[in-house]
CSV table of N, CA, C and O and ligand atoms in Angstrom, one decimal:
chain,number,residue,atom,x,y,z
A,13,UNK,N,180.4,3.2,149.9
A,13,UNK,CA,179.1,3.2,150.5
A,13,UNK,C,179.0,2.1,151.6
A,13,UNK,O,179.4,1.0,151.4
A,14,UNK,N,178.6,2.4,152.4
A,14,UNK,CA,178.4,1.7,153.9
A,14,UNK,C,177.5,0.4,153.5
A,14,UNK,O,177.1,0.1,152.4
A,15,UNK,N,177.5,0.0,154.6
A,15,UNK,CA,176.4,-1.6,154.7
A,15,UNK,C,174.9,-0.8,155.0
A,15,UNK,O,173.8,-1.1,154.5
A,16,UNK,N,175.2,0.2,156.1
A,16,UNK,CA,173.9,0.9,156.3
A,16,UNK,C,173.3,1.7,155.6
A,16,UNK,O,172.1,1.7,155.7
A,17,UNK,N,173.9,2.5,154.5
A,17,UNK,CA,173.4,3.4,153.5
A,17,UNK,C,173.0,2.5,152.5
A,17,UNK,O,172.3,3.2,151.8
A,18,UNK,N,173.2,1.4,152.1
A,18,UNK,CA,172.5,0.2,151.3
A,18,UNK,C,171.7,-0.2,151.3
A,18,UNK,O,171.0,-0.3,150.3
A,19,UNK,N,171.4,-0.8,153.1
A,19,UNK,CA,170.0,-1.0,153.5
A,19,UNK,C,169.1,-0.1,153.6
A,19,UNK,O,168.0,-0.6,153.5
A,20,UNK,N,169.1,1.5,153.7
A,20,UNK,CA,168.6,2.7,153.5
A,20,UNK,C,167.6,2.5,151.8
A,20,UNK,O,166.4,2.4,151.5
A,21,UNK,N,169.0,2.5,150.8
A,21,UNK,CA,168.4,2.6,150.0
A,21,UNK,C,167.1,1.0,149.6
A,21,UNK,O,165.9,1.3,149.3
A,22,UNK,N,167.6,-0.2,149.6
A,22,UNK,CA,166.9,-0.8,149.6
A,22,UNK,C,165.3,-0.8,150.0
A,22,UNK,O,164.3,-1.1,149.4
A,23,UNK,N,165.5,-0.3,151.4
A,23,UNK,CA,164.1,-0.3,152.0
A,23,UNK,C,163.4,1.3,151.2
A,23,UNK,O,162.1,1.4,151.2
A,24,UNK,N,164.2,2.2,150.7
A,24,UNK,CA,163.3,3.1,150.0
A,24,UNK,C,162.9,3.2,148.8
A,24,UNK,O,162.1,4.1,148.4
A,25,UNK,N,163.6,1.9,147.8
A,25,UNK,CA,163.3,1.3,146.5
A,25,UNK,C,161.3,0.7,147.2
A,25,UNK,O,160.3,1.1,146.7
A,26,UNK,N,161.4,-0.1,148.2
A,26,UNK,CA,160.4,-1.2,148.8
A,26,UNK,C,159.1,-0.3,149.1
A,26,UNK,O,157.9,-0.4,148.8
A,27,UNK,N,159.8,0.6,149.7
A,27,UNK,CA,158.7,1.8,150.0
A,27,UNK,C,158.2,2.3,148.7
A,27,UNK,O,157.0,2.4,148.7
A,28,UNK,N,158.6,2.6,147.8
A,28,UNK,CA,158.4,3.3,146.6
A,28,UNK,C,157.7,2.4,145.9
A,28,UNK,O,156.8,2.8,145.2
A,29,UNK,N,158.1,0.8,146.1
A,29,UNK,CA,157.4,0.1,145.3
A,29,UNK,C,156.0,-0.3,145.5
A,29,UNK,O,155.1,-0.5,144.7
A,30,UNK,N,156.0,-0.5,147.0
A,30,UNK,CA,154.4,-0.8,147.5
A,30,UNK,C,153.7,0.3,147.5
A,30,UNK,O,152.5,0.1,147.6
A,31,UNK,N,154.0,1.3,147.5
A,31,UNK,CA,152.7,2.3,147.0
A,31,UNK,C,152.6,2.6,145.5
A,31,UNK,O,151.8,3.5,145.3
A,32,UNK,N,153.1,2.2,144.5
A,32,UNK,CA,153.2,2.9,143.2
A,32,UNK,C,153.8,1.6,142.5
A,32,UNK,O,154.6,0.9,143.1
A,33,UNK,N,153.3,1.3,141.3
A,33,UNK,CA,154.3,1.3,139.9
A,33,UNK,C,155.4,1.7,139.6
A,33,UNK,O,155.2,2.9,139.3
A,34,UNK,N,156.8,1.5,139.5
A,34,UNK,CA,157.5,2.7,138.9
A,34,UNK,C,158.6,1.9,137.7
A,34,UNK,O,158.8,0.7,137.6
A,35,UNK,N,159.0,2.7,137.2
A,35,UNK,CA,160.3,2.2,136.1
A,35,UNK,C,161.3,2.5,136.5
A,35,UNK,O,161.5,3.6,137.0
A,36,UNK,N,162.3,1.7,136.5
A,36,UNK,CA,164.2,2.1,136.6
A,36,UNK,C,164.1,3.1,136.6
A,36,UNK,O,164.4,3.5,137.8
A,37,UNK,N,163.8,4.0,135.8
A,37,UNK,CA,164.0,5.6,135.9
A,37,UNK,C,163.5,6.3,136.8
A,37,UNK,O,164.2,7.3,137.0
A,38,UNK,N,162.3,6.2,137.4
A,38,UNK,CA,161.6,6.9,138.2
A,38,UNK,C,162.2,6.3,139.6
A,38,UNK,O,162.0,7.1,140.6
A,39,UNK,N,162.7,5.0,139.8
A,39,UNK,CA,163.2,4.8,141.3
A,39,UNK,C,164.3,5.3,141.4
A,39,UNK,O,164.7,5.5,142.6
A,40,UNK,N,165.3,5.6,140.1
A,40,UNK,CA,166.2,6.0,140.1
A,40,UNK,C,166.8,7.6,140.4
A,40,UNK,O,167.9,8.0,140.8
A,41,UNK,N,165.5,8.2,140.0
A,41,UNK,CA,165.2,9.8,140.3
A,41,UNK,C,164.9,9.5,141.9
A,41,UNK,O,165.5,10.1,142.8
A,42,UNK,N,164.0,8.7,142.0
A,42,UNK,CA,163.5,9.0,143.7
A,42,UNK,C,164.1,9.1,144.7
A,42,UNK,O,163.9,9.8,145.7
A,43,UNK,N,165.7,7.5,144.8
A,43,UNK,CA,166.2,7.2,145.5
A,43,UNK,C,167.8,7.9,145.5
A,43,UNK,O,168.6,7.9,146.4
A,44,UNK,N,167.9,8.4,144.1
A,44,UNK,CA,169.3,9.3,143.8
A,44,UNK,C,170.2,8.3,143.9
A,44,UNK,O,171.1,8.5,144.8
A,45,UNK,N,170.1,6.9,142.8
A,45,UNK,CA,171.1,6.4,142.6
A,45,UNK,C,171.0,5.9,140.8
A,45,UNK,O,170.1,6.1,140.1
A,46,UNK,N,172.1,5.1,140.5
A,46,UNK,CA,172.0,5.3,138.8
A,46,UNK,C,171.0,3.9,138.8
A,46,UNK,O,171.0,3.2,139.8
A,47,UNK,N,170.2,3.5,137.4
A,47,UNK,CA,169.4,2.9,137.0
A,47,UNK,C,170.0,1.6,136.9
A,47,UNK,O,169.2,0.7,137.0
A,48,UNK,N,171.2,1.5,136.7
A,48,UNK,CA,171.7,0.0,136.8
A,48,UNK,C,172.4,-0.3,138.1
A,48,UNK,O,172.7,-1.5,138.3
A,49,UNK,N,172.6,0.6,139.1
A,49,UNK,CA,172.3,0.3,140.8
A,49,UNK,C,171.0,-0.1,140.7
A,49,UNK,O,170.8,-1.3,140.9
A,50,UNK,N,170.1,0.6,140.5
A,50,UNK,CA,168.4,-0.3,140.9
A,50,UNK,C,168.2,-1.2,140.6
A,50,UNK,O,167.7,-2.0,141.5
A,51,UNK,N,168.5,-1.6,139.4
A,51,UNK,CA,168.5,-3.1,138.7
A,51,UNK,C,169.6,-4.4,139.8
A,51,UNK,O,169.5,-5.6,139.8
A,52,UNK,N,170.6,-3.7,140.6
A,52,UNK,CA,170.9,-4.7,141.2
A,52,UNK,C,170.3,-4.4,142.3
A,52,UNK,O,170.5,-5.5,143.0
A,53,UNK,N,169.7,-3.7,142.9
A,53,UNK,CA,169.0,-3.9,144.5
A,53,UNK,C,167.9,-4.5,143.9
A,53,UNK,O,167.5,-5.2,144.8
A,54,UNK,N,167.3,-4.6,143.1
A,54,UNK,CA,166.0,-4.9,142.8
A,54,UNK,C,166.1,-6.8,142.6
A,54,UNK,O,165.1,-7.6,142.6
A,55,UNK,N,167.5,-7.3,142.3
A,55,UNK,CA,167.3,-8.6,142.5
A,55,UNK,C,167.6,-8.7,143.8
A,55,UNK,O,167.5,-9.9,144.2
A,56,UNK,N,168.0,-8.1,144.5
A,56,UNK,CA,167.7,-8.6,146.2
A,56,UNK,C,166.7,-8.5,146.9
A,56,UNK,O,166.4,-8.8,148.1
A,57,UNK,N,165.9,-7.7,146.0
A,57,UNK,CA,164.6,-6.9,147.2
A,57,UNK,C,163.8,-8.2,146.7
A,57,UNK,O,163.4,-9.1,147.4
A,58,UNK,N,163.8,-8.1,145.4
A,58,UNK,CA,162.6,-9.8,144.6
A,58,UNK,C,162.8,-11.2,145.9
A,58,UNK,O,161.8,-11.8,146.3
A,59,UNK,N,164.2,-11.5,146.4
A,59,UNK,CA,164.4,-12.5,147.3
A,59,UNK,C,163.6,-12.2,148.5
A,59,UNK,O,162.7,-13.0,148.8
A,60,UNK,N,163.8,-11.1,149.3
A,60,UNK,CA,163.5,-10.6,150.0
A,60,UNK,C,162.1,-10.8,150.5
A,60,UNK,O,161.7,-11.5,151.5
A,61,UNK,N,161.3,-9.7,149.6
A,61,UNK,CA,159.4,-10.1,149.1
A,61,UNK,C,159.4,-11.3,149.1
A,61,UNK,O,158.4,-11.6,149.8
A,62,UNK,N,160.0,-12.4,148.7
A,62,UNK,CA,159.3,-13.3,148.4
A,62,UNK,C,159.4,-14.6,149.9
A,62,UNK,O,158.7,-15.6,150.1
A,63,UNK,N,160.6,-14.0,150.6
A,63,UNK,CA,160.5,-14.6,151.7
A,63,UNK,C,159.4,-13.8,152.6
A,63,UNK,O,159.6,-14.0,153.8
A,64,UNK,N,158.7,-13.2,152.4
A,64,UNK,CA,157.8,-12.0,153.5
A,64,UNK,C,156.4,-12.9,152.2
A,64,UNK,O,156.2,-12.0,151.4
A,65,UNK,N,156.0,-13.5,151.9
A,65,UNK,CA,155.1,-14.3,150.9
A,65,UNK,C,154.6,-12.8,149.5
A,65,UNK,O,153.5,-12.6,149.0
A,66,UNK,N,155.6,-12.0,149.4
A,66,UNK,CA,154.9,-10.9,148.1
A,66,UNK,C,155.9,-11.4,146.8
A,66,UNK,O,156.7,-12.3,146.6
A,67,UNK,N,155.6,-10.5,146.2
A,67,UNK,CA,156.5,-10.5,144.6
A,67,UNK,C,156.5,-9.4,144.3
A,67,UNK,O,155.6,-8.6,144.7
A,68,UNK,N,157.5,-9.0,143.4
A,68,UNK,CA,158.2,-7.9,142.5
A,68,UNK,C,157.0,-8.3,141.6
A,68,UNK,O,157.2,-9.3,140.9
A,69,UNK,N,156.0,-7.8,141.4
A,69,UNK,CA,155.0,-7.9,139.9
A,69,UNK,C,155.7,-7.1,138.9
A,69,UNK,O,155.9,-6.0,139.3
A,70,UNK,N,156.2,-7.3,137.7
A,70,UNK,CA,156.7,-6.7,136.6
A,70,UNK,C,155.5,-6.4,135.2
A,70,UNK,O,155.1,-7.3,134.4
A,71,UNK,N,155.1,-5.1,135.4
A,71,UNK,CA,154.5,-5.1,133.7
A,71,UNK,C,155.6,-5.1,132.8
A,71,UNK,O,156.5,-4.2,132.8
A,72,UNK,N,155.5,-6.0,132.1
A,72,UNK,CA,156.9,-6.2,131.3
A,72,UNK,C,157.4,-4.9,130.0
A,72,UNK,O,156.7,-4.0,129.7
A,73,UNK,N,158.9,-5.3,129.5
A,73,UNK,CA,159.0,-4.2,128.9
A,73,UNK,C,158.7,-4.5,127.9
A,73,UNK,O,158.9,-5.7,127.8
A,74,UNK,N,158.0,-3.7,126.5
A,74,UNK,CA,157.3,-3.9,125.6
A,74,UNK,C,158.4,-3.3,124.4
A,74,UNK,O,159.4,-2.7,124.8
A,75,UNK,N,158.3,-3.4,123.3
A,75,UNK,CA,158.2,-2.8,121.7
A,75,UNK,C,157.6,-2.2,121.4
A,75,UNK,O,156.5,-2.6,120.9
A,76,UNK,N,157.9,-0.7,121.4
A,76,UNK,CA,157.0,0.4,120.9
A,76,UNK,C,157.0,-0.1,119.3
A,76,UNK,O,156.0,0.6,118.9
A,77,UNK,N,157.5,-0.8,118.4
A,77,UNK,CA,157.4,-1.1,117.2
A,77,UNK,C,156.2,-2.0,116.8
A,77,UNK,O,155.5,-1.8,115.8
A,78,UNK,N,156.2,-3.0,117.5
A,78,UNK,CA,155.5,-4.3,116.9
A,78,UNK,C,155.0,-4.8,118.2
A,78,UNK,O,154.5,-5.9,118.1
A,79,UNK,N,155.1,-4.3,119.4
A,79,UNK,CA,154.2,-4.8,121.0
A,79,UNK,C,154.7,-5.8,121.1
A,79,UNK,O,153.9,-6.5,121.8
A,80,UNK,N,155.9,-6.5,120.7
A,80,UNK,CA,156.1,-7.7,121.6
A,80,UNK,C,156.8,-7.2,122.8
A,80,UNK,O,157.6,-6.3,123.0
A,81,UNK,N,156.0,-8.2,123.5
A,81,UNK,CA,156.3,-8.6,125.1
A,81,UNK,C,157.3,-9.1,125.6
A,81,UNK,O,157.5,-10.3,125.6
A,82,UNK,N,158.4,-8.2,126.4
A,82,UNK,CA,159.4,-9.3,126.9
A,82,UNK,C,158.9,-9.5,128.2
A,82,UNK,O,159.2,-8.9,129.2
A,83,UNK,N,158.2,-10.5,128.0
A,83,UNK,CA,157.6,-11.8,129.3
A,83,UNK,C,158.4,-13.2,129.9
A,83,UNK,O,158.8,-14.2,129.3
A,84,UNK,N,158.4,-12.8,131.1
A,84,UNK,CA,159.6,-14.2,131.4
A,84,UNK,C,161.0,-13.7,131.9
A,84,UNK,O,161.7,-14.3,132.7
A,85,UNK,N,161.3,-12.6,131.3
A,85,UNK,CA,162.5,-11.8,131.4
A,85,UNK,C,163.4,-12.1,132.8
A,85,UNK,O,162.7,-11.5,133.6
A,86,UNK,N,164.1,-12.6,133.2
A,86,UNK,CA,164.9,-13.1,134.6
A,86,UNK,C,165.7,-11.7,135.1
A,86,UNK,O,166.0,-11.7,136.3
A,87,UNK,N,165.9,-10.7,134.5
A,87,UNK,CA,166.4,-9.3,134.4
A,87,UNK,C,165.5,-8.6,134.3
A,87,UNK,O,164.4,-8.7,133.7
A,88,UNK,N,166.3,-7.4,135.6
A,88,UNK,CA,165.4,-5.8,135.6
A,88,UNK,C,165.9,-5.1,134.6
A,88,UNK,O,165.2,-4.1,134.1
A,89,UNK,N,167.3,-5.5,134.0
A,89,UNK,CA,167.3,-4.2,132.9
A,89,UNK,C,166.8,-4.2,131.8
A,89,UNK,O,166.4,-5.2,131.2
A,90,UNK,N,166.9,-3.2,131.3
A,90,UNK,CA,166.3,-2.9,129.8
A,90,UNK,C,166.7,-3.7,129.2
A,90,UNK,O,167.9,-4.1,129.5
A,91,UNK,N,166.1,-4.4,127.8
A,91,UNK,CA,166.2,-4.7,126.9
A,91,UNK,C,167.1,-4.1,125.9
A,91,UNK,O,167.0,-2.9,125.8
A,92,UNK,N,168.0,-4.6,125.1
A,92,UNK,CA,168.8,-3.7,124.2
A,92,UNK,C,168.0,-3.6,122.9
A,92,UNK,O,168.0,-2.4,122.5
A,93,UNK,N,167.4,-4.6,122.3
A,93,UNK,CA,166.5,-4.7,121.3
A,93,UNK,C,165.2,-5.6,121.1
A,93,UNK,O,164.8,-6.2,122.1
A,94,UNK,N,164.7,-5.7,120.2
A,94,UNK,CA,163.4,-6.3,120.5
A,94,UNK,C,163.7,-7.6,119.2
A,94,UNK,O,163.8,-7.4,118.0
A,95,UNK,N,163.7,-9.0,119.8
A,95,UNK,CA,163.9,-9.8,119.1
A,95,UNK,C,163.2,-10.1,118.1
A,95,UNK,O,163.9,-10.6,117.2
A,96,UNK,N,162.0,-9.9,117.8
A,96,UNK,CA,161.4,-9.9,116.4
A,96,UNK,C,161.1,-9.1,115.6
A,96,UNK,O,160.6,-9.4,114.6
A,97,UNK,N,161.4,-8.1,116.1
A,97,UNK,CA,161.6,-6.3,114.6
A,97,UNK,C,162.9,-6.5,114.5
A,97,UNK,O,163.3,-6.9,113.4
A,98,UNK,N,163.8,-6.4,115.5
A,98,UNK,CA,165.2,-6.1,115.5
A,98,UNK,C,165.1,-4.4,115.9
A,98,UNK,O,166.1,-3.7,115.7
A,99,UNK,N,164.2,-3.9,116.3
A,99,UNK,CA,164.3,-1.9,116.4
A,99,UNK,C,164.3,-2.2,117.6
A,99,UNK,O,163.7,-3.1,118.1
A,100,UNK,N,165.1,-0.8,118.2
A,100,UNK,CA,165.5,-0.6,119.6
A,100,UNK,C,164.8,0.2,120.3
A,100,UNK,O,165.3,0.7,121.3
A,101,UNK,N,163.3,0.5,119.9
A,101,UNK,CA,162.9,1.2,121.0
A,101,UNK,C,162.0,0.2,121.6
A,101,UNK,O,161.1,-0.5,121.0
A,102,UNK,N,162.3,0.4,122.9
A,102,UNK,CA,161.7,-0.8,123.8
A,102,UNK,C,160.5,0.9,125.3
A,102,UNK,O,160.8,1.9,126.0
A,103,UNK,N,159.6,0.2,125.1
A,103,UNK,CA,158.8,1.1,126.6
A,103,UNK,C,159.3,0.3,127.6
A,103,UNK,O,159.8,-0.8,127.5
A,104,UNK,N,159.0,1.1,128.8
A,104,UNK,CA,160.0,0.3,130.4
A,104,UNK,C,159.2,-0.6,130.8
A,104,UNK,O,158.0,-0.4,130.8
A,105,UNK,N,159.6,-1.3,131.1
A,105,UNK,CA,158.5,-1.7,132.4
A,105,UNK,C,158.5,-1.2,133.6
A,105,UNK,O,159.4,-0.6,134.1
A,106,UNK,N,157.2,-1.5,134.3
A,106,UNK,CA,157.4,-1.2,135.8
A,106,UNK,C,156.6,-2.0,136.8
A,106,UNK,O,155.7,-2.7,136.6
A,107,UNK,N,157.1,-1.7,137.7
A,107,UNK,CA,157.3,-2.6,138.4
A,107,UNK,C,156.8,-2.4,140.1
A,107,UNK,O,157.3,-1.3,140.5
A,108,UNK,N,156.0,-3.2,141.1
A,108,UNK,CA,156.3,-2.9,141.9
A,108,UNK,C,155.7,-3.9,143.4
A,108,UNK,O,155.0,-4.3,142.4
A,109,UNK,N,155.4,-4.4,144.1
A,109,UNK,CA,155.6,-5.0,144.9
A,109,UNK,C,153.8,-5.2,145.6
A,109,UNK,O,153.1,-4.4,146.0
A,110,UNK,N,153.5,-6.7,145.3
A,110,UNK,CA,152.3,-6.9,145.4
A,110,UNK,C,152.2,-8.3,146.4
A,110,UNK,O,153.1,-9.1,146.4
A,111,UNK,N,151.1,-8.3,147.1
A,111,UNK,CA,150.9,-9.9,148.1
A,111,UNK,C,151.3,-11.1,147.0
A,111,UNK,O,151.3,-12.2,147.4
B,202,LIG,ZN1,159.5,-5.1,117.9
């Protein structure tokens, strides 16, 4: 993958983000690359935004079990489990690019 097909994708993650919400999955469908590729453009694009004064706003990923919040999270990817049930279904978060 080129330097220029990278920057392509990055800037169509950015586009996707400032108009919409979306989850790993859905930028992953949009932009046609795998969901843990988004998770690493997505810590570049966060530097990025934040030198142009915006932010990566994150609704965090939640526990469909017991609603805790993974808030604070330093990582775009999914959660493997939820630290106080211990059950693994986690809802996504999403995410996307606000002043
Ligand atoms: Zn839980």
């Amino acid at each position: 993958m080129g330097n220029q097909r990278t920057r392509t994708i990055r800037q169509e993650i950015m586009d996707c983000l400032k108009n919409d919400s979306m989850t790993i999955r859905d930028l992953s469908q949009a932009v046609g690359i795998m969901e843990k590729d988004v998770c690493h453009h997505l810590e570049y694009i966060e530097k990025t935004v934040r030198a142009l004064n915006k932010r990566v706003h994150v609704a965090p990923y939640s526990c469909l079990d017991c609603g805790f919040k993974f808030r604070n999270r330093k990582k775009f990817k999914k959660p493997g489990k939820c630290p106080k049930c211990k059950e693994g279904r986690i809802a996504p978060a999403f995410f996307s690019i606000r002043p």
